[in-house]
């Protein structure tokens, strides 16, 4: 038998062995006699799913939030599955999410282990992905006074937000067809300035490229299911970690080639993360050494007599600001453009309000927010219509628990179906319709539930930068609508319908076409006067 065939045989045997162990791990019930929560059982009628693989065949391949929503009609507010030995709890109601993740936050605040993306590459040190403990509490405490309050955002960062949004307006005049990338660049430039005091003067800026590469890597290596080592519980035992890591990249006759490619890939991804973590931080330190630097999160914290240990936390704090704010804000603004393309009547109402409050001779700013209720309702509807993270970030239960008469094992991965809650007809009238009016109290009606209660997470892992995100989104939406009309593309007299499709762990609309033009000659002059 050749060495290659021997390796292939060992791989197949190893996979089978790991599946058996995973199944045994998944069957352990502890001491409780309560039943598991309801969920798909599989034709074998075993405790949850098929032998060895559990509910793998029940899991959707795409748009999982839609499948989870359908399961609510069958199984109720929470659904329990076993995926290759990993217990998974899908929460489909706000009441259940609050009862578990908020009221029992001390045992539901952990994150899953990401063996490859986390421990091998290093993303497990990022705030949003870190296991819950002193490190998370310390970083949240560091970030909160900088971007976690309305007053901090308005007094320290409104100027940066408005400056970078004005640059976006200029770019949209000359390159409207590139609006998706222009939004990404503008948001990235805003957060680089807030986190590091770094000013982006060119869309091709190398630091923007480093940041975008870092976020692309992050989404790839933390996407559930991309690596075998992240799926099977026994794979997370340290003694078999190296074997499983190889196994993630090995496939039969191409074993040696894939192993080589895998090790190279890990090294490259580590280098990308190292650049993303250290290059902007080094920039801040060099600027501070000269005595000339812009105010930023990093410069504020470095000025506080920081120790080497503090500096490491500051590095990851800056990265957390970018990681938590960049792609999420991009998601909302891209979805906003899509909504304006699809719903011109909504756009006209928002523009009429802006014209009435702001007028035609200046751009709106953050100080106008309280006088623009329809615009605020429009922003809320975008958040509800296309939630940034449709299933929220996963939580992990650190102790066994019981809820509503059911047993939930320690180590269960918990997902909140945010999309399902935000499209629940028991909470939102006509949930599939885009209706900002649902959030207004006009004519004495009671506004429907604020989507911020769902879309920004729960409990001790709720997003610490909500105020900064809201300010960035408000300024961008207000400025764009005040000077541009967004509409469907017309070619040769034929209207081109935009694609309405959302993809990704952080949801983004699939690339679509739209027309973005200045509302008037006066609007164009107002934009160009910004140069």
Short mmCIF file of C-alpha atoms in Angstrom, two decimals:
data_model
loop_
_atom_site.label_atom_id
_atom_site.label_comp_id
_atom_site.label_asym_id
_atom_site.label_seq_id
_atom_site.Cartn_x
_atom_site.Cartn_y
_atom_site.Cartn_z
CA UNK A 1 0.00 0.00 0.00
CA UNK A 2 1.39 3.41 -0.95
CA UNK A 3 1.95 6.13 1.62
CA UNK A 4 -0.77 8.22 -0.03
CA UNK A 5 -3.31 5.42 0.05
CA UNK A 6 -2.42 4.70 3.66
CA UNK A 7 -3.00 8.37 4.49
CA UNK A 8 -6.36 8.30 2.71
CA UNK A 9 -7.41 5.21 4.64
CA UNK A 10 -6.47 6.84 7.93
CA UNK A 11 -8.40 9.95 7.00
CA UNK A 12 -11.59 8.00 6.29
CA UNK A 13 -11.21 5.95 9.45
CA UNK A 14 -10.47 9.12 11.40
CA UNK A 15 -13.62 10.83 10.14
CA UNK A 16 -15.71 7.84 11.17
CA UNK A 17 -14.05 7.70 14.57
CA UNK A 18 -14.67 11.40 15.19
CA UNK A 19 -18.33 11.10 14.17
CA UNK A 20 -18.85 8.24 16.61
CA UNK A 21 -17.22 10.18 19.44
CA UNK A 22 -19.23 13.27 18.53
CA UNK A 23 -22.43 11.25 18.71
CA UNK A 24 -21.50 9.88 22.13
CA UNK A 25 -20.67 13.38 23.35
CA UNK A 26 -24.00 14.63 22.03
CA UNK A 27 -25.98 11.87 23.81
CA UNK A 28 -24.73 12.77 27.28
CA UNK A 29 -27.74 14.20 29.10
CA UNK A 30 -26.31 14.90 32.51
CA UNK A 31 -28.42 14.17 35.56
CA UNK A 32 -31.61 15.88 34.54
CA UNK A 33 -34.69 13.98 33.51
CA UNK A 34 -36.31 16.88 31.68
CA UNK A 35 -36.73 16.50 27.91
CA UNK A 36 -34.76 18.44 25.36
CA UNK A 37 -36.61 21.32 23.68
CA UNK A 38 -38.57 20.35 20.56
CA UNK A 39 -36.92 20.20 17.17
CA UNK A 40 -36.45 18.09 14.03
CA UNK A 41 -35.93 14.47 15.06
CA UNK A 42 -35.20 12.72 11.78
CA UNK A 43 -36.78 9.53 10.45
CA UNK A 44 -34.74 7.36 12.81
CA UNK A 45 -36.62 8.93 15.75
CA UNK A 46 -33.43 8.98 17.79
CA UNK A 47 -33.05 11.63 20.49
CA UNK A 48 -32.34 14.36 17.99
CA UNK A 49 -31.68 13.63 14.33
CA UNK A 50 -29.96 10.70 12.64
CA UNK A 51 -27.32 8.48 14.24
CA UNK A 52 -23.82 10.00 14.20
CA UNK A 53 -24.67 13.09 12.16
CA UNK A 54 -27.68 14.34 14.12
CA UNK A 55 -29.62 17.05 12.31
CA UNK A 56 -27.01 17.89 9.69
CA UNK A 57 -29.46 17.05 6.90
CA UNK A 58 -32.09 19.31 8.44
CA UNK A 59 -29.84 22.37 8.41
CA UNK A 60 -30.51 24.81 5.54
CA UNK A 61 -27.73 25.56 3.07
CA UNK A 62 -28.71 29.21 2.68
CA UNK A 63 -31.11 31.78 4.14
CA UNK A 64 -31.21 29.78 7.35
CA UNK A 65 -33.28 32.48 9.04
CA UNK A 66 -36.21 31.67 6.75
CA UNK A 67 -36.05 27.98 7.67
CA UNK A 68 -35.76 28.87 11.37
CA UNK A 69 -38.86 31.06 11.02
CA UNK A 70 -40.82 28.17 9.50
CA UNK A 71 -39.68 25.93 12.36
CA UNK A 72 -41.27 28.35 14.82
CA UNK A 73 -44.67 27.43 13.40
CA UNK A 74 -43.91 23.74 14.00
CA UNK A 75 -41.83 23.64 17.18
CA UNK A 76 -42.46 26.94 18.94
CA UNK A 77 -40.30 29.76 20.26
CA UNK A 78 -37.11 27.72 20.53
CA UNK A 79 -35.84 24.81 18.46
CA UNK A 80 -33.22 22.27 19.54
CA UNK A 81 -30.87 20.39 17.20
CA UNK A 82 -27.75 18.25 17.29
CA UNK A 83 -25.24 18.99 14.54
CA UNK A 84 -22.41 16.43 14.54
CA UNK A 85 -22.57 16.32 18.32
CA UNK A 86 -22.87 20.06 18.87
CA UNK A 87 -26.11 21.10 20.52
CA UNK A 88 -27.78 24.07 18.83
CA UNK A 89 -30.67 26.14 20.20
CA UNK A 90 -32.51 28.46 17.81
CA UNK A 91 -34.47 31.21 19.57
CA UNK A 92 -37.42 32.51 17.58
CA UNK A 93 -39.05 34.96 19.99
CA UNK A 94 -38.00 38.13 21.76
CA UNK A 95 -39.49 36.87 25.04
CA UNK A 96 -37.33 33.75 24.97
CA UNK A 97 -34.22 35.72 23.97
CA UNK A 98 -34.71 38.13 26.87
CA UNK A 99 -35.44 35.33 29.33
CA UNK A 100 -32.25 33.45 28.48
CA UNK A 101 -29.66 35.91 27.15
CA UNK A 102 -30.62 38.95 29.25
CA UNK A 103 -31.99 37.58 32.52
CA UNK A 104 -29.50 34.69 32.61
CA UNK A 105 -26.70 36.60 30.95
CA UNK A 106 -24.02 35.27 33.29
CA UNK A 107 -24.28 31.77 31.77
CA UNK A 108 -25.22 32.71 28.21
CA UNK A 109 -22.50 35.29 27.48
CA UNK A 110 -19.79 33.00 26.10
CA UNK A 111 -18.84 32.52 22.43
CA UNK A 112 -18.10 29.26 20.61
CA UNK A 113 -14.53 28.15 20.06
CA UNK A 114 -13.37 28.83 16.52
CA UNK A 115 -10.43 26.48 16.35
CA UNK A 116 -9.05 27.50 12.97
CA UNK A 117 -10.06 31.17 12.66
CA UNK A 118 -9.72 31.77 16.38
CA UNK A 119 -6.96 29.76 17.96
CA UNK A 120 -4.81 29.03 14.92
CA UNK A 121 -5.07 32.42 13.23
CA UNK A 122 -5.81 34.65 16.22
CA UNK A 123 -9.26 36.19 15.74
CA UNK A 124 -10.42 34.79 19.08
CA UNK A 125 -8.82 37.84 20.72
CA UNK A 126 -11.25 40.20 18.97
CA UNK A 127 -13.89 41.52 21.37
CA UNK A 128 -16.88 40.11 19.51
CA UNK A 129 -15.35 36.63 19.27
CA UNK A 130 -13.56 36.36 22.63
CA UNK A 131 -14.67 33.86 25.24
CA UNK A 132 -16.47 35.73 28.01
CA UNK A 133 -14.33 36.78 30.96
CA UNK A 134 -12.11 39.54 32.29
CA UNK A 135 -10.73 40.35 28.84
CA UNK A 136 -14.18 41.03 27.40
CA UNK A 137 -15.28 43.06 30.41
CA UNK A 138 -12.07 45.12 30.28
CA UNK A 139 -12.35 45.90 26.57
CA UNK A 140 -16.02 46.82 26.79
CA UNK A 141 -15.20 49.12 29.70
CA UNK A 142 -12.46 50.71 27.58
CA UNK A 143 -14.68 51.21 24.53
CA UNK A 144 -17.92 52.38 26.18
CA UNK A 145 -16.92 55.94 27.16
CA UNK A 146 -15.46 56.53 23.69
CA UNK A 147 -18.32 55.43 21.40
CA UNK A 148 -20.94 54.01 23.73
CA UNK A 149 -22.77 57.17 24.71
CA UNK A 150 -24.73 59.71 22.70
CA UNK A 151 -22.85 62.63 24.23
CA UNK A 152 -19.43 61.12 23.44
CA UNK A 153 -20.36 60.56 19.81
CA UNK A 154 -21.85 64.03 19.37
CA UNK A 155 -19.01 65.92 21.06
CA UNK A 156 -16.01 63.95 19.80
CA UNK A 157 -16.84 62.19 16.56
CA UNK A 158 -19.66 64.04 14.77
CA UNK A 159 -17.13 66.18 12.88
CA UNK A 160 -15.32 63.10 11.52
CA UNK A 161 -18.58 61.40 10.56
CA UNK A 162 -19.80 64.48 8.69
CA UNK A 163 -16.40 65.09 7.02
CA UNK A 164 -16.15 61.58 5.60
CA UNK A 165 -19.80 61.60 4.50
CA UNK A 166 -19.23 64.83 2.56
CA UNK A 167 -16.37 63.08 0.75
CA UNK A 168 -18.79 60.28 -0.10
CA UNK A 169 -21.18 62.78 -1.67
CA UNK A 170 -18.41 64.11 -3.90
CA UNK A 171 -17.46 60.62 -4.98
CA UNK A 172 -21.07 59.74 -5.75
CA UNK A 173 -21.25 62.66 -8.18
CA UNK A 174 -18.35 61.38 -10.26
CA UNK A 175 -18.68 57.60 -9.77
CA UNK A 176 -22.32 56.85 -8.95
CA UNK A 177 -22.12 53.38 -10.49
CA UNK A 178 -19.51 52.43 -7.86
CA UNK A 179 -21.79 53.31 -4.94
CA UNK A 180 -21.41 49.95 -3.18
CA UNK A 181 -17.62 50.26 -2.95
CA UNK A 182 -17.75 54.01 -2.26
CA UNK A 183 -19.94 53.37 0.79
CA UNK A 184 -17.50 50.74 2.02
CA UNK A 185 -14.54 53.10 1.59
CA UNK A 186 -16.30 56.01 3.32
CA UNK A 187 -17.31 53.92 6.32
CA UNK A 188 -13.83 52.44 6.57
CA UNK A 189 -12.27 55.91 6.43
CA UNK A 190 -14.59 57.13 9.20
CA UNK A 191 -13.71 54.33 11.58
CA UNK A 192 -9.98 54.46 10.79
CA UNK A 193 -10.09 58.11 11.78
CA UNK A 194 -12.04 57.45 14.99
CA UNK A 195 -9.97 54.43 15.99
CA UNK A 196 -6.52 55.68 14.97
CA UNK A 197 -6.70 59.33 13.87
CA UNK A 198 -5.77 58.17 10.36
CA UNK A 199 -7.11 60.29 7.48
CA UNK A 200 -7.84 58.51 4.22
CA UNK A 201 -7.20 60.83 1.28
CA UNK A 202 -7.32 58.28 -1.55
CA UNK A 203 -9.80 55.42 -2.14
CA UNK A 204 -6.75 53.29 -2.98
CA UNK A 205 -5.17 54.05 0.40
CA UNK A 206 -3.08 51.03 1.50
CA UNK A 207 -4.55 51.03 5.00
CA UNK A 208 -8.05 50.77 3.57
CA UNK A 209 -6.84 47.75 1.58
CA UNK A 210 -5.34 46.18 4.72
CA UNK A 211 -8.54 46.76 6.68
CA UNK A 212 -10.78 45.37 3.93
CA UNK A 213 -8.55 42.32 3.55
CA UNK A 214 -8.68 41.77 7.30
CA UNK A 215 -12.47 41.95 7.42
CA UNK A 216 -12.77 39.65 4.40
CA UNK A 217 -10.54 37.09 6.14
CA UNK A 218 -12.53 37.44 9.34
CA UNK A 219 -15.83 36.69 7.64
CA UNK A 220 -14.33 33.66 5.89
CA UNK A 221 -12.65 32.01 8.86
CA UNK A 222 -15.53 32.57 11.29
CA UNK A 223 -18.32 31.43 8.96
CA UNK A 224 -19.95 28.39 10.63
CA UNK A 225 -19.27 25.19 8.73
CA UNK A 226 -16.16 26.31 6.87
CA UNK A 227 -13.90 24.09 8.98
CA UNK A 228 -14.52 20.59 10.31
CA UNK A 229 -12.55 21.47 13.45
CA UNK A 230 -15.22 24.03 14.39
CA UNK A 231 -18.14 21.63 14.00
CA UNK A 232 -17.43 18.45 15.95
CA UNK A 233 -17.03 18.74 19.73
CA UNK A 234 -14.32 16.09 20.02
CA UNK A 235 -12.29 18.03 17.45
CA UNK A 236 -11.95 20.80 20.02
CA UNK A 237 -10.01 18.57 22.42
CA UNK A 238 -6.43 19.83 22.24
CA UNK A 239 -4.87 16.38 21.73
CA UNK A 240 -6.66 15.91 18.40
CA UNK A 241 -6.60 19.56 17.29
CA UNK A 242 -3.62 19.18 14.98
CA UNK A 243 -5.08 16.08 13.35
CA UNK A 244 -8.42 17.72 12.71
CA UNK A 245 -6.80 20.87 11.39
CA UNK A 246 -5.04 18.76 8.77
CA UNK A 247 -8.29 16.91 8.15
CA UNK A 248 -10.08 20.19 7.41
CA UNK A 249 -7.88 20.64 4.36
CA UNK A 250 -7.36 17.00 3.31
CA UNK A 251 -9.41 15.28 0.66
CA UNK A 252 -8.43 11.80 -0.51
CA UNK A 253 -5.87 11.70 -3.38
CA UNK A 254 -5.06 15.38 -2.94
CA UNK A 255 -4.08 14.98 0.70
CA UNK A 256 -0.49 16.18 0.51
CA UNK A 257 -1.31 19.09 -1.80
CA UNK A 258 -4.20 20.25 0.37
CA UNK A 259 -2.18 19.96 3.56
CA UNK A 260 0.55 22.14 2.05
CA UNK A 261 -2.01 24.66 0.83
CA UNK A 262 -3.73 24.69 4.22
CA UNK A 263 -0.57 25.45 6.18
CA UNK A 264 0.34 28.20 3.76
CA UNK A 265 -3.17 29.65 4.00
CA UNK A 266 -3.03 29.79 7.80
CA UNK A 267 0.33 31.58 7.65
CA UNK A 268 -1.02 34.11 5.14
CA UNK A 269 -4.14 34.78 7.19
CA UNK A 270 -2.06 35.25 10.32
CA UNK A 271 0.05 37.80 8.44
CA UNK A 272 -3.06 39.67 7.30
CA UNK A 273 -4.33 39.85 10.87
CA UNK A 274 -0.94 40.95 12.17
CA UNK A 275 -0.85 43.80 9.61
CA UNK A 276 -4.39 44.85 10.46
CA UNK A 277 -3.63 44.84 14.17
CA UNK A 278 -0.22 46.51 14.19
CA UNK A 279 0.18 48.87 11.20
CA UNK A 280 -2.51 51.42 12.18
CA UNK A 281 -1.50 51.17 15.84
CA UNK A 282 2.14 51.87 14.94
CA UNK A 283 0.95 54.88 12.94
CA UNK A 284 -0.72 56.30 16.06
CA UNK A 285 2.39 55.85 18.21
CA UNK A 286 4.62 57.51 15.60
CA UNK A 287 2.26 60.47 15.29
CA UNK A 288 2.07 60.88 19.06
CA UNK A 289 5.87 60.81 19.28
CA UNK A 290 5.99 63.86 17.00
CA UNK A 291 3.44 65.69 19.16
CA UNK A 292 1.11 66.22 16.19
CA UNK A 293 -1.79 63.83 15.95
CA UNK A 294 -5.57 63.74 15.62
CA UNK A 295 -7.80 62.74 18.49
CA UNK A 296 -8.73 59.06 18.33
CA UNK A 297 -9.66 56.12 20.53
CA UNK A 298 -6.06 54.85 20.42
CA UNK A 299 -4.43 58.21 21.16
CA UNK A 300 -6.81 58.81 24.08
CA UNK A 301 -5.97 55.47 25.64
CA UNK A 302 -2.22 55.67 24.96
CA UNK A 303 -2.12 59.06 26.67
CA UNK A 304 -3.36 57.46 29.89
CA UNK A 305 0.11 56.24 31.00
CA UNK A 306 -0.45 52.87 29.36
CA UNK A 307 1.65 49.80 30.16
CA UNK A 308 2.70 47.18 27.57
CA UNK A 309 -0.28 45.07 28.68
CA UNK A 310 -2.55 48.08 28.23
CA UNK A 311 -1.13 48.66 24.75
CA UNK A 312 -2.11 45.15 23.74
CA UNK A 313 -5.67 45.82 24.90
CA UNK A 314 -5.66 49.16 23.05
CA UNK A 315 -4.58 47.42 19.84
CA UNK A 316 -7.46 44.98 20.06
CA UNK A 317 -9.82 47.73 21.17
CA UNK A 318 -9.07 49.70 18.00
CA UNK A 319 -9.54 46.58 15.93
CA UNK A 320 -12.83 45.89 17.72
CA UNK A 321 -14.09 49.36 16.73
CA UNK A 322 -13.31 48.63 13.11
CA UNK A 323 -14.53 45.03 13.18
CA UNK A 324 -17.73 45.90 14.98
CA UNK A 325 -18.58 49.04 13.04
CA UNK A 326 -17.28 48.84 9.49
CA UNK A 327 -19.04 45.94 7.83
CA UNK A 328 -22.22 46.39 9.86
CA UNK A 329 -22.63 50.06 8.93
CA UNK A 330 -21.83 49.24 5.31
CA UNK A 331 -24.59 46.62 5.40
CA UNK A 332 -27.19 49.14 6.62
CA UNK A 333 -26.23 51.85 4.13
CA UNK A 334 -26.18 49.49 1.16
CA UNK A 335 -29.60 48.18 2.19
CA UNK A 336 -30.78 51.79 2.55
CA UNK A 337 -29.80 52.54 -1.06
CA UNK A 338 -31.63 49.41 -2.20
CA UNK A 339 -34.75 50.44 -0.26
CA UNK A 340 -34.69 53.93 -1.78
CA UNK A 341 -34.41 52.37 -5.22
CA UNK A 342 -37.44 50.17 -4.57
CA UNK A 343 -39.65 52.62 -2.66
CA UNK A 344 -39.63 56.09 -4.27
CA UNK A 345 -42.65 57.27 -2.27
CA UNK A 346 -40.75 56.67 0.99
CA UNK A 347 -37.79 58.57 -0.44
CA UNK A 348 -39.95 61.54 -1.36
CA UNK A 349 -41.45 61.75 2.16
CA UNK A 350 -37.99 61.73 3.73
CA UNK A 351 -36.77 64.39 1.29
CA UNK A 352 -39.79 66.59 1.99
CA UNK A 353 -39.01 66.43 5.71
CA UNK A 354 -35.36 67.28 5.09
CA UNK A 355 -36.29 70.21 2.87
CA UNK A 356 -38.67 71.54 5.53
CA UNK A 357 -36.25 71.19 8.45
CA UNK A 358 -32.83 71.77 6.86
CA UNK A 359 -33.67 73.81 3.77
CA UNK A 360 -31.64 73.89 0.56
CA UNK A 361 -28.59 75.91 1.45
CA UNK A 362 -26.76 73.53 3.77
CA UNK A 363 -26.32 69.84 4.41
CA UNK A 364 -28.03 68.15 7.35
CA UNK A 365 -25.89 67.26 10.34
CA UNK A 366 -26.13 65.20 13.50
CA UNK A 367 -27.68 68.12 15.34
CA UNK A 368 -30.78 67.84 13.12
CA UNK A 369 -31.55 64.29 14.25
CA UNK A 370 -34.30 65.07 16.76
CA UNK A 371 -36.14 67.24 14.21
CA UNK A 372 -36.30 64.47 11.58
CA UNK A 373 -38.72 61.85 12.95
CA UNK A 374 -39.60 60.38 9.56
CA UNK A 375 -35.95 59.90 8.71
CA UNK A 376 -35.47 58.17 12.07
CA UNK A 377 -38.41 55.89 11.30
CA UNK A 378 -36.90 55.18 7.88
CA UNK A 379 -33.61 54.14 9.46
CA UNK A 380 -35.46 51.86 11.86
CA UNK A 381 -37.34 50.26 9.00
CA UNK A 382 -34.10 49.53 7.15
CA UNK A 383 -32.76 47.83 10.29
CA UNK A 384 -35.96 45.78 10.57
CA UNK A 385 -36.35 44.99 6.87
CA UNK A 386 -32.77 43.80 6.43
CA UNK A 387 -31.19 43.03 9.83
CA UNK A 388 -27.41 43.29 9.77
CA UNK A 389 -26.84 39.87 11.35
CA UNK A 390 -30.00 37.83 10.62
CA UNK A 391 -29.22 35.21 13.28
CA UNK A 392 -27.17 37.42 15.63
CA UNK A 393 -23.73 36.31 16.77
CA UNK A 394 -23.73 32.92 18.53
CA UNK A 395 -23.74 32.56 22.30
CA UNK A 396 -22.64 29.48 24.24
CA UNK A 397 -24.16 28.17 27.45
CA UNK A 398 -21.48 27.71 30.14
CA UNK A 399 -23.71 25.77 32.55
CA UNK A 400 -26.65 23.44 31.97
CA UNK A 401 -29.99 25.20 32.19
CA UNK A 402 -33.69 24.58 32.02
CA UNK A 403 -36.36 26.76 30.48
CA UNK A 404 -40.09 26.30 30.21
CA UNK A 405 -39.80 22.67 31.32
CA UNK A 406 -36.98 21.71 28.95
CA UNK A 407 -33.35 20.79 29.57
CA UNK A 408 -30.61 22.75 27.76
CA UNK A 409 -27.15 21.15 28.06
CA UNK A 410 -23.96 22.99 28.92
CA UNK A 411 -22.04 23.90 25.77
CA UNK A 412 -25.18 24.49 23.68
CA UNK A 413 -24.64 27.06 20.92
CA UNK A 414 -27.47 29.61 20.94
CA UNK A 415 -28.60 31.60 17.91
CA UNK A 416 -31.31 34.26 17.94
CA UNK A 417 -33.32 34.39 14.73
CA UNK A 418 -33.35 38.17 14.56
CA UNK A 419 -34.80 38.15 11.04
CA UNK A 420 -37.70 35.97 12.16
CA UNK A 421 -38.48 38.18 15.15
CA UNK A 422 -38.29 41.35 13.05
CA UNK A 423 -40.67 39.81 10.49
CA UNK A 424 -43.10 38.32 12.98
CA UNK A 425 -46.68 39.39 12.09
CA UNK A 426 -47.58 39.24 15.79
CA UNK A 427 -45.15 42.14 16.35
CA UNK A 428 -45.18 43.99 13.01
CA UNK A 429 -48.23 44.62 10.86
CA UNK A 430 -47.57 43.53 7.25
CA UNK A 431 -43.97 42.57 8.13
CA UNK A 432 -42.92 41.92 4.54
CA UNK A 433 -43.86 45.48 3.55
CA UNK A 434 -41.43 48.40 3.84
CA UNK A 435 -43.34 50.93 5.98
CA UNK A 436 -41.40 53.49 8.06
CA UNK A 437 -44.72 54.83 9.38
CA UNK A 438 -44.93 51.81 11.67
CA UNK A 439 -42.42 53.55 13.97
CA UNK A 440 -44.27 56.87 14.22
CA UNK A 441 -46.98 57.85 16.71
CA UNK A 442 -48.97 59.86 14.17
CA UNK A 443 -52.77 59.81 14.51
CA UNK A 444 -52.48 58.53 18.06
CA UNK A 445 -51.25 55.05 17.08
CA UNK A 446 -48.66 53.23 19.12
CA UNK A 447 -45.30 52.78 17.33
CA UNK A 448 -44.27 49.20 16.71
CA UNK A 449 -41.27 47.67 18.51
CA UNK A 450 -37.91 49.37 17.99
CA UNK A 451 -35.68 46.96 15.98
CA UNK A 452 -32.69 48.02 18.08
CA UNK A 453 -34.12 45.70 20.74
CA UNK A 454 -33.20 42.76 18.51
CA UNK A 455 -30.70 43.74 15.85
CA UNK A 456 -27.77 44.72 18.08
CA UNK A 457 -27.54 41.59 20.18
CA UNK A 458 -28.54 40.62 23.69
CA UNK A 459 -27.31 40.47 27.23
CA UNK A 460 -23.68 40.99 28.07
CA UNK A 461 -22.64 40.74 24.41
CA UNK A 462 -24.90 43.51 23.14
CA UNK A 463 -23.03 45.76 20.69
CA UNK A 464 -21.22 48.51 22.65
CA UNK A 465 -21.15 50.89 19.68
CA UNK A 466 -24.84 51.36 18.96
CA UNK A 467 -24.74 55.14 19.42
CA UNK A 468 -21.84 55.52 17.01
CA UNK A 469 -23.50 53.29 14.43
CA UNK A 470 -26.78 55.20 14.66
CA UNK A 471 -25.02 58.55 14.24
CA UNK A 472 -23.05 57.36 11.21
CA UNK A 473 -26.14 55.90 9.56
CA UNK A 474 -28.28 58.97 10.27
CA UNK A 475 -25.76 61.44 8.82
CA UNK A 476 -25.16 59.35 5.68
CA UNK A 477 -28.87 58.77 5.00
CA UNK A 478 -29.76 62.42 5.61
CA UNK A 479 -26.97 63.85 3.47
CA UNK A 480 -27.56 61.46 0.58
CA UNK A 481 -31.31 62.13 0.46
CA UNK A 482 -30.87 65.88 0.79
CA UNK A 483 -28.86 66.18 -2.43
CA UNK A 484 -29.48 62.99 -4.47
CA UNK A 485 -32.37 61.16 -6.06
CA UNK A 486 -32.01 57.38 -6.01
CA UNK A 487 -34.02 55.48 -8.61
CA UNK A 488 -34.14 52.43 -10.83
CA UNK A 489 -31.94 52.35 -13.90
CA UNK A 490 -33.68 52.88 -17.24
CA UNK A 491 -31.98 51.48 -20.36
CA UNK A 492 -33.42 51.99 -23.83
CA UNK A 493 -36.73 52.92 -22.27
CA UNK A 494 -36.84 49.75 -20.17
CA UNK A 495 -36.76 49.86 -16.35
CA UNK A 496 -34.10 47.55 -14.89
CA UNK A 497 -35.44 45.95 -11.73
CA UNK A 498 -32.77 45.69 -9.02
CA UNK A 499 -31.90 42.31 -7.58
CA UNK A 500 -33.33 41.95 -4.07
CA UNK A 501 -31.20 39.27 -2.46
CA UNK A 502 -29.21 39.31 0.78
CA UNK A 503 -26.22 37.14 1.57
CA UNK A 504 -23.53 36.66 4.18
CA UNK A 505 -23.13 36.20 7.93
CA UNK A 506 -23.22 40.00 8.06
CA UNK A 507 -26.02 40.53 5.58
CA UNK A 508 -25.37 42.55 2.44
CA UNK A 509 -27.54 43.03 -0.61
CA UNK A 510 -26.24 41.22 -3.65
CA UNK A 511 -24.75 43.66 -6.18
CA UNK A 512 -27.54 45.65 -7.82
CA UNK A 513 -27.81 48.61 -10.13
CA UNK A 514 -29.47 51.94 -9.43
CA UNK A 515 -29.33 55.54 -10.59
CA UNK A 516 -27.93 58.17 -8.20
CA UNK A 517 -28.19 61.73 -9.50
CA UNK A 518 -28.13 65.20 -7.91
CA UNK A 519 -31.65 66.43 -7.20
CA UNK A 520 -31.01 69.79 -8.84
CA UNK A 521 -28.32 72.09 -10.12
CA UNK A 522 -28.38 73.82 -6.75
CA UNK A 523 -27.80 70.47 -5.01
CA UNK A 524 -24.87 69.77 -7.33
CA UNK A 525 -23.36 73.16 -6.55
CA UNK A 526 -23.79 72.49 -2.82
CA UNK A 527 -21.87 69.21 -3.19
CA UNK A 528 -19.07 70.60 -5.33
CA UNK A 529 -18.68 73.56 -2.97
CA UNK A 530 -17.46 71.03 -0.38
CA UNK A 531 -14.16 70.55 -2.22
#
